[in-house]
């Protein structure tokens, strides 16, 4: 027996049309055959207002002009700060090709190191004066060619005195060094009584990096990217490690083994990893010369050492090798 | 006591034969020791067997049966001494020695003996004195207002909020006794070293020392923090800083000057780092091309002071460290110089919200000090290019950016020790800036006048001696480095 009865609210003879299709889409296959069919709203040739199209064209032109102006202003700013700049020449050349500057933009540093918040991006390296990091001096010189670098050398109170050549190892003081904001990168070398070379960059986001090999890898990435081929990149890394662990700190047997390996590798190719100078060559050059004079290395190695020297990057290391 | 007194009197007449007693003034002319007095600091294993130390303070008396141990002290050095019943000493002598009040001055003739076990509690650890003759030169009262060993004990906690604790008040009330502790001796010797190094370094750089007047007619820094003194029929003020006179000396063609003298600030703040009177070490110099020459000169002076302390005052630093342990002071040479906008960016990165032209609050200064220490491992650095809005009216604005100024602060362990700047040397600009700050031009008329007759561009700064010592040693209250401190609540001793 039913619990209760209710009069029907509405009659049961109303016919409802239940849908059979969830949603409708235009047929994408039909576009290719039909011409002028609407799919991309923006590229609607005949049906859209020509005024809209004009607006787009104008916008494109303005953006291009803005970019050109920005590049021109950047270029001017750089020429004003470098002495002996020929202003007239650079301005006319800039109006034609805004990309021909020898310094890489801050945009690169932003992507590599993170956006700067107004503070100079200062790389702080604590090194022991008994073991000067030659690789880092060479990399510093390469950095200076690509960016505006503010370099400074300090002596920490834990060390009572360092020889004069260690104080001037980063080169003469930049004329602009009294305005730190004008530089893209800072390179601060502190001679300190530390057992292992240490680098500090961003104390909020990074822990200190220890070891000359690792710091060299960090700095090299600012100069040029690692080879994209993973096998080649591994080869570079392996040579760097060999240089720092077996050549610089190893026993005499290990050192001669490495020199033989170097000799073999350099017999086949002019550089250690790939067709160009890489971090592997820089590291090995410095470590080879730190362990003994050039004349005592095998023939291929000597040839390669000469080739490295001719490139001119290794100038800063030479006074410290004597 | 009476009997002993009589015995002492008898011994006056045959001093050569007596071995103990109280030495009275009338005896002094008769007594000549057999050997020259030796300083406690020189006593060691190398000392020959028989010497007589000079007058020393007797600080501890311990009686053990037939022996009486004493500790004799001179300034920072102390040595254990022993009076034992034997062929050289009688029982009465041991009793006499046992009854000597602490902090009495005694004159002793003794034999220096090597000990097998190092005496940890004394500064001279390898020897002890076997006393043959002992005389009291000046008797101290039996009840001392404070015990010296309490004074030297390392504290469990420092006074964070700056209020003088009861401990410190008692010390300061009885400063004469408190200053005898090894720690105080070390602190003030180090302070003397700072002054010495300051003078020597600057004199070697060609600076001239000047003395400036402290009674002046108008408040030099402006504001209400000035003491008024009655001056015949009118009143005068005590100088808040030698600023005006240093600058006048530069205008008087002295080129580089410094002065060491008291500074009076009537600030009613009871903090750990403020005093109403302190010793100011001020520098002012004219520069040739850029005011950074001034910064370099000042920071180089500071670095030479730090190096001098590090190399020549290690004993004092270690002595203070026993009671107040702290991290050794670290610095870089040449000194690290950061710009204000960099400091603000570093603080923002660490989560602090502040405006570009806002002044640094004390907690922010401390945080920035910690960040700089973390990155560069230095306790001393310069923050350059402060915003113009927070600096006094005589600060030269930055020619490249008018929001900023050619001014700088220097910090030690995150606390400010020096505020300096390039000064405006043009009377016209100075008048404009003074009007901008709503300063009554009449009051500073003579100051502005000094720049009307040819003034070189110059700058400088000043440090407080007590604060620098406090921060160098890592102490927590400036009253520890001021001999007789003055603050809103203390006028004596």
CSV table of C-alpha atoms in Angstrom, one decimal, chain A residues 117-124 126 153-160 167 173 177-182 188 190 192 200-205 208, chain B residues 290 292 296 307 310 329-339 341-342 345-346 348-350 370-378 384-385 400:
chain,number,residue,atom,x,y,z
A,117,UNK,CA,67.1,43.2,-7.4
A,118,UNK,CA,69.3,46.2,-7.6
A,119,UNK,CA,72.3,44.8,-5.8
A,120,UNK,CA,75.4,44.3,-7.8
A,121,UNK,CA,75.7,40.6,-8.6
A,122,UNK,CA,78.9,40.0,-6.7
A,123,UNK,CA,80.7,36.7,-7.0
A,124,UNK,CA,82.9,36.4,-3.9
A,126,UNK,CA,87.8,33.1,-0.9
A,153,UNK,CA,91.0,42.1,-4.4
A,154,UNK,CA,90.9,42.1,-0.6
A,155,UNK,CA,93.1,40.6,2.1
A,156,UNK,CA,91.3,39.0,5.0
A,157,UNK,CA,92.4,39.6,8.5
A,158,UNK,CA,93.2,35.9,8.9
A,159,UNK,CA,96.2,36.5,6.6
A,160,UNK,CA,98.9,38.9,7.6
A,167,UNK,CA,97.1,41.9,-5.0
A,173,UNK,CA,91.4,49.2,-11.1
A,177,UNK,CA,84.8,51.6,-9.9
A,178,UNK,CA,83.4,54.3,-7.6
A,179,UNK,CA,79.9,53.6,-9.0
A,180,UNK,CA,79.1,50.0,-8.4
A,181,UNK,CA,75.8,50.2,-10.1
A,182,UNK,CA,77.3,50.7,-13.5
A,188,UNK,CA,85.6,39.9,-5.5
A,190,UNK,CA,89.5,37.6,-1.0
A,192,UNK,CA,92.0,34.3,3.2
A,200,UNK,CA,79.7,32.6,-2.4
A,201,UNK,CA,77.2,34.2,-4.6
A,202,UNK,CA,73.7,34.4,-3.4
A,203,UNK,CA,73.5,33.7,0.3
A,204,UNK,CA,69.7,33.4,0.3
A,205,UNK,CA,69.4,30.8,-2.6
A,208,UNK,CA,78.8,28.1,-1.0
B,290,UNK,CA,86.5,62.6,-5.4
B,292,UNK,CA,86.1,58.6,-2.0
B,296,UNK,CA,89.7,55.5,1.7
B,307,UNK,CA,95.8,45.3,12.5
B,310,UNK,CA,95.4,42.1,16.3
B,329,UNK,CA,87.1,40.5,14.8
B,330,UNK,CA,87.5,40.1,11.1
B,331,UNK,CA,88.0,42.7,8.4
B,332,UNK,CA,89.1,43.0,4.8
B,333,UNK,CA,91.8,45.2,3.4
B,334,UNK,CA,91.0,47.3,1.5
B,335,UNK,CA,87.7,47.8,3.3
B,336,UNK,CA,84.5,46.6,1.6
B,337,UNK,CA,82.3,49.4,0.3
B,338,UNK,CA,78.7,48.7,-0.6
B,339,UNK,CA,76.2,51.2,-1.9
B,341,UNK,CA,70.8,50.7,-2.8
B,342,UNK,CA,72.7,47.4,-2.7
B,345,UNK,CA,68.3,45.2,-2.2
B,346,UNK,CA,70.1,42.6,0.1
B,348,UNK,CA,64.6,43.1,0.4
B,349,UNK,CA,66.0,39.7,-0.7
B,350,UNK,CA,66.0,38.6,2.9
B,370,UNK,CA,74.8,39.6,9.4
B,371,UNK,CA,74.1,39.3,5.6
B,372,UNK,CA,77.4,41.0,4.8
B,373,UNK,CA,79.3,38.8,7.3
B,374,UNK,CA,77.7,35.7,5.7
B,375,UNK,CA,78.8,36.7,2.2
B,376,UNK,CA,82.1,38.5,2.7
B,377,UNK,CA,83.1,37.3,6.2
B,378,UNK,CA,83.9,40.8,7.4
B,384,UNK,CA,78.0,54.6,0.8
B,385,UNK,CA,75.5,56.9,-0.9
B,400,UNK,CA,74.4,62.3,-10.5
